[in-house]
Coordinates of C-alpha atoms in Angstrom, one line a residue:
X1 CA -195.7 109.6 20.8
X2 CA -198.5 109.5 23.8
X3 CA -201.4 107.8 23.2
X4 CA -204.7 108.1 25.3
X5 CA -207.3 105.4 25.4
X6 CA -210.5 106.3 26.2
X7 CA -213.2 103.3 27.6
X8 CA -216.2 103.6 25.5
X9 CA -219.8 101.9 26.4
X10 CA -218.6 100.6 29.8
X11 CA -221.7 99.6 32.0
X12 CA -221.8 98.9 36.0
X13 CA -221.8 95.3 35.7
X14 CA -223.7 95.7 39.5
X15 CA -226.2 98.0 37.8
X16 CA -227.5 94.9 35.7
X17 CA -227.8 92.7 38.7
X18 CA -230.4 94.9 40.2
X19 CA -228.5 97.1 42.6
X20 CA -228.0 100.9 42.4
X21 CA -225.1 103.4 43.0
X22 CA -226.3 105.1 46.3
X23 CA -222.9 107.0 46.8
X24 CA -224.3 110.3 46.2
X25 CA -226.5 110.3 49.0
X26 CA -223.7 109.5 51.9
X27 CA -222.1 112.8 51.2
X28 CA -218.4 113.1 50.6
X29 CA -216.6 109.8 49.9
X30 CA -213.0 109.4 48.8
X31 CA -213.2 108.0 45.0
X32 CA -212.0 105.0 46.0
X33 CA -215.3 104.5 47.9
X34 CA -218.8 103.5 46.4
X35 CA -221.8 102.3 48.0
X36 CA -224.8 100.6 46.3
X37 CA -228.1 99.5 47.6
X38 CA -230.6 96.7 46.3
X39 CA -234.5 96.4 47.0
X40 CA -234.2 92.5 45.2
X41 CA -231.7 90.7 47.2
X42 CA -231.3 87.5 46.0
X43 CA -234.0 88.0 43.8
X44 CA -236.7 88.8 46.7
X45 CA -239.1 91.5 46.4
X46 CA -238.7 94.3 48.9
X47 CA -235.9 93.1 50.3
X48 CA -232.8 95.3 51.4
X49 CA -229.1 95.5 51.6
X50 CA -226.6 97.7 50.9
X51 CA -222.7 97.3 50.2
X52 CA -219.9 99.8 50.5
X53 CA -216.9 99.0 48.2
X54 CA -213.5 100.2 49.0
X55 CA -210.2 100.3 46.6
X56 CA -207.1 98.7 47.4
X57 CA -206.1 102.2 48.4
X58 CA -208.1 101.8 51.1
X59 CA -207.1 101.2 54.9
X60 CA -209.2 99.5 57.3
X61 CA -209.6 99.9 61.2
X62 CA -211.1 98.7 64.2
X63 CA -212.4 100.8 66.7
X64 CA -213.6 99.2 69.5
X65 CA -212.0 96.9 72.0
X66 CA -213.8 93.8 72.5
X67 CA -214.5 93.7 75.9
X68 CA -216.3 96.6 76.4
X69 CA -219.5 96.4 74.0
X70 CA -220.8 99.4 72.5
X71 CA -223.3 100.1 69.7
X72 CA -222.4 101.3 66.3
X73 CA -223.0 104.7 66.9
X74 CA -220.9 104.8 70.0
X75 CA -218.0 102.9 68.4
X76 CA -218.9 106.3 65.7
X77 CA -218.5 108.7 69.2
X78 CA -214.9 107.2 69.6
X79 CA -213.4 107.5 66.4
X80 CA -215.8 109.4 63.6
X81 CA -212.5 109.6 61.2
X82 CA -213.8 106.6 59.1
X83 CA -216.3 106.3 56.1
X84 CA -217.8 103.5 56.4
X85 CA -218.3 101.6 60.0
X86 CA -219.4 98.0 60.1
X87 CA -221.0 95.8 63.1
X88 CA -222.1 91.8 63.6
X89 CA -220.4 90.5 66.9
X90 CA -222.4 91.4 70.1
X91 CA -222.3 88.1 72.3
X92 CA -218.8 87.2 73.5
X93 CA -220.7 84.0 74.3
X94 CA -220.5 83.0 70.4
X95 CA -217.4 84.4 69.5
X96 CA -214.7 86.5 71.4
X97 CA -213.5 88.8 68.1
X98 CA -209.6 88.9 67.5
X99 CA -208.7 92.5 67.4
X100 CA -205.5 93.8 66.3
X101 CA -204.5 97.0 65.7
X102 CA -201.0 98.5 64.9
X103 CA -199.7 95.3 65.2
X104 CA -200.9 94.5 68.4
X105 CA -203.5 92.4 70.1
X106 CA -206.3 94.5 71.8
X107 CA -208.6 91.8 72.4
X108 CA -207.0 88.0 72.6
X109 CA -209.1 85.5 70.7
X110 CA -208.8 83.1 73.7
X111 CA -212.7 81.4 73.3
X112 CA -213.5 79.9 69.9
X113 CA -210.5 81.3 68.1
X114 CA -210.6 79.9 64.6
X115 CA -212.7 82.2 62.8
X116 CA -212.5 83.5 59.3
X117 CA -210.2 87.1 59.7
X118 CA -209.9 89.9 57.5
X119 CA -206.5 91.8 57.8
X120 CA -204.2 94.3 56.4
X121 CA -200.6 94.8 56.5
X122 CA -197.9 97.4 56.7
X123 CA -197.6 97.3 52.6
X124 CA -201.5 97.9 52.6
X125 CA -202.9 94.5 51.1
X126 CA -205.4 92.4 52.3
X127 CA -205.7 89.4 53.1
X128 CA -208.8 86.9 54.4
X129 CA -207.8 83.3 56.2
X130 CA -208.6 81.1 59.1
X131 CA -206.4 82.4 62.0
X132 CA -205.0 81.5 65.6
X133 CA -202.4 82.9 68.2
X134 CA -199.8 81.0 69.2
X135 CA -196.7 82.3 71.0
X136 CA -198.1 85.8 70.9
X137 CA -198.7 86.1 67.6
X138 CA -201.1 85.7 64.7
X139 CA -201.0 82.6 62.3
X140 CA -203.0 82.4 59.3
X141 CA -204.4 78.5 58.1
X142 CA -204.7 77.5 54.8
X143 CA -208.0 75.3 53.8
X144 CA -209.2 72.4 54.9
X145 CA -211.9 69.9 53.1
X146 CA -213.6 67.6 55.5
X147 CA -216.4 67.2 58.1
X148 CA -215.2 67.4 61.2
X149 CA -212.6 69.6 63.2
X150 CA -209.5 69.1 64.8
X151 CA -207.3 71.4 67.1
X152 CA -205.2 73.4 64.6
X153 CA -201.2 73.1 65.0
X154 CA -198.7 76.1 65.2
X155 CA -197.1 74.3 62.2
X156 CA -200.0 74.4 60.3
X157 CA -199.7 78.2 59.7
X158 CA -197.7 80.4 58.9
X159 CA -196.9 83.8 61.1
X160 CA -199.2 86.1 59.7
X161 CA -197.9 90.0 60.1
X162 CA -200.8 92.3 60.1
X163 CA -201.2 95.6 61.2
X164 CA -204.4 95.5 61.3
X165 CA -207.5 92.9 61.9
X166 CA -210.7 91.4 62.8
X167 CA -212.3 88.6 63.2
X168 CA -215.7 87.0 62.1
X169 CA -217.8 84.4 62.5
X170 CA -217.9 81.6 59.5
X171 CA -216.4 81.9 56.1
X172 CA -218.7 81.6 53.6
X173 CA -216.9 81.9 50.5
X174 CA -212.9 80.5 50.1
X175 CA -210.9 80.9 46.6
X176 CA -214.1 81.1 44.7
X177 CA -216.1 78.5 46.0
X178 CA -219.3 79.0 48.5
X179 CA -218.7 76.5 51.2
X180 CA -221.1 73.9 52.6
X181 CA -221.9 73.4 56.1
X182 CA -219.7 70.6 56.9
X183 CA -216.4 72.5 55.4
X184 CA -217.3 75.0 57.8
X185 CA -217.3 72.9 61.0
X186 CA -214.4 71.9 59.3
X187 CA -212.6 75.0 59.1
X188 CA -214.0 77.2 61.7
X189 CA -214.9 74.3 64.4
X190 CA -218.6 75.2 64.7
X191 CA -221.4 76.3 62.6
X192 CA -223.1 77.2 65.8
X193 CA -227.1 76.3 64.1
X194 CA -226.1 79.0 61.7
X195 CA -226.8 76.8 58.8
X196 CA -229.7 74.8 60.8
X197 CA -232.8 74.9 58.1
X198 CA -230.7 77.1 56.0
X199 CA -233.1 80.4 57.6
X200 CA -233.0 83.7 56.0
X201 CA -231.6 86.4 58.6
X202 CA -230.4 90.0 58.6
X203 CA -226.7 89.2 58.0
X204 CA -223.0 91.4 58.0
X205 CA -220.4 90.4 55.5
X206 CA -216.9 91.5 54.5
X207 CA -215.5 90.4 50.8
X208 CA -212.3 90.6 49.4
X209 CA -211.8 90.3 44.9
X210 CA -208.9 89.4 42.9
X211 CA -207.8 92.6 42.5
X212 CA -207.8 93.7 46.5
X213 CA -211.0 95.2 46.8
X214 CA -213.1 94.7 49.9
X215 CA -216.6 94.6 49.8
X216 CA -218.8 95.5 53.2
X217 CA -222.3 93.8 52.9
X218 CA -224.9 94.4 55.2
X219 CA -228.7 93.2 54.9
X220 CA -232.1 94.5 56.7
X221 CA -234.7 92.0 58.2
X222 CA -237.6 94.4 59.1
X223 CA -240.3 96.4 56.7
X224 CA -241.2 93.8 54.6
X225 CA -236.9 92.6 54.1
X226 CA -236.6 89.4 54.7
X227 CA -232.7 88.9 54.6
X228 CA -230.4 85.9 53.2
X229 CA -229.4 82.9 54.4
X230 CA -225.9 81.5 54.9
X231 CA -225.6 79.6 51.5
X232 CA -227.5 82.1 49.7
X233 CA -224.8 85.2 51.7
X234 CA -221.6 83.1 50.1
X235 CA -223.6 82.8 46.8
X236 CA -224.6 86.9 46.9
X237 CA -221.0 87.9 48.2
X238 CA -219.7 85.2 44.7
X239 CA -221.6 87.5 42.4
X240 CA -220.5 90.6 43.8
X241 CA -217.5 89.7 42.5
X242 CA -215.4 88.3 46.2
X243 CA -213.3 85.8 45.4
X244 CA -213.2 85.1 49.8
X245 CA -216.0 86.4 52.5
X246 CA -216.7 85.6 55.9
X247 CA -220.3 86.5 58.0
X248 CA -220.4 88.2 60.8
X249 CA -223.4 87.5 63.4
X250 CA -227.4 87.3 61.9
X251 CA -230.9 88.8 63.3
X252 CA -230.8 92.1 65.2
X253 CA -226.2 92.3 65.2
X254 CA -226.0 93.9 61.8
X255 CA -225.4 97.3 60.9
X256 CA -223.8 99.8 58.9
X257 CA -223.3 103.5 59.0
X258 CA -221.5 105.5 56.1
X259 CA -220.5 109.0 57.0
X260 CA -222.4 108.6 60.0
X261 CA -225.5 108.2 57.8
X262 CA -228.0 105.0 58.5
X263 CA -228.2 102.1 55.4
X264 CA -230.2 99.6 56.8
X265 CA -232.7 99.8 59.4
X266 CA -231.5 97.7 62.3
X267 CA -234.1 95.7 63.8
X268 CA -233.9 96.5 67.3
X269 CA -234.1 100.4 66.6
X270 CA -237.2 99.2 64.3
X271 CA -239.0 97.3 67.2
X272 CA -238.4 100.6 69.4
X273 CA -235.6 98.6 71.5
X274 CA -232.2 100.1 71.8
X275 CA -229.7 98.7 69.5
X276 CA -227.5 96.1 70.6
X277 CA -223.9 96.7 71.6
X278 CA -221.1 95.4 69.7
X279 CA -217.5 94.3 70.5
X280 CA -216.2 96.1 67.7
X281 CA -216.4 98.0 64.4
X282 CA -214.6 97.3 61.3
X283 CA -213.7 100.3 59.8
X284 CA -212.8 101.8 56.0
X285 CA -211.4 105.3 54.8

């Protein structure tokens, strides 16, 4: 015998919490692919963000190589195979950005080097953690609940073999909890103001759910759009379903392009400035 189920009366559970499904409008996307956009974030009039999600079918890049900064539509210029390209990092002065790609490291994280990382490995799967090199290669760090930070030891991790990944800034969110601002000096060894009075910013995001979906976020802070703060971020990125997310910089670093289309409107380009330059792009098809 075969038997066919067919889902009946199934709803968009991000349809109730005020966002809609923009992926029409960034021309042809894999299936796998879907972008939605809200005008309520966090329950604020007026303001913007949009978030692309990708299947576990998905692979992720980085284009870019660190040291030579370029904005997100130049980072576009040297690889336009990918979807859906997103930017945060500018100053090397906050954060030098691990960068590995096909296994090897383009860009060593030799400043602050603790970051949250998003990665992907041979097999495809993702995976988000605290990570470090040591002896040439990449070690991921499990959680750690305290106040105050302390030089991570090689034994501490474990080797962590991806082919592919990226560093952030903080980690907001960690096995379903948001995190507060002394876990992440904790974890990530400085909070760098990011949390000081808790301000509302333009902010970049990456997600990942139970089931190995990854969720790009990215926010506007001009028009009228007044952004998220760090708490609130971890709390947004918890109700999109992530189960782990980490923050990329705030302000004017933010952007994201989707088959080469604009999403939010940068600040810098709003102002009439030209758009800051990035280290890198992380990258979805």
């Amino acid at each position: 015998y075969t038997y066919v189920v067919k889902q009946t009366g199934y709803t968009d559970p991000l349809l109730s919490q005020g966002w809609t499904d923009e992926t029409g409008s960034f021309g042809t996307l894999p299936k796998y692919i879907k972008v939605y956009k809200t005008t309520k974030l966090n329950g604020v009039d007026n303001n913007i963000a949009y978030i692309a999600i990708m299947g576990p079918q998905s692979t992720m890049g980085v284009v870019g190589n660190g040291s030579d900064l370029k904005t997100i539509q130049e980072l576009e210029g040297l690889d336009g195979s990918w979807n859906v390209y997103l930017v945060g990092v500018s100053s090397a002065g906050t954060a030098v950005q691990t960068i590995i790609r096909d296994g090897q490291f383009v860009q060593d994280p030799h400043a602050i080097n603790s970051f949250a990382t998003i990665g992907q490995d041979n097999n495809g799967a993702y995976k988000m953690a605290w990570s470090q090199k040591f002896d040439g290669k990449l070690y991921a760090f499990p959680f750690r609940n305290g106040s105050s930070f302390t030089a991570r030891v090689q034994g501490d991790g474990t080797v962590w073999d991806a082919k592919t990944a990226v560093s952030g800034i903080p980690m907001v969110l960690w096995d379903g909890n948001n995190l507060t601002e002394a876990q992440t000096i904790c974890n990530d060894g400085s909070n760098s103001g990011w949390y000081a009075g808790n301000p509302a910013y333009a902010r970049a995001a990456v997600g990942i759910t139970a089931q190995g979906k990854v969720f790009a976020f990215c926010g506007q802070q001009v028009e009228g759009s007044v952004g998220v703060s760090m708490l609130d971020l971890a709390k947004v990125m918890k109700e999109l379903g992530c189960v782990s997310a980490m923050s990329f910089e705030g302000s004017s670093s933010p952007n994201m392009r989707i088959n080469k289309h604009e999403t939010v409107l940068n600040s810098k380009v709003a102002s009439g400035d030209a758009e800051k330059a990035m280290q890198c792009a992380l990258v979805f098809k």
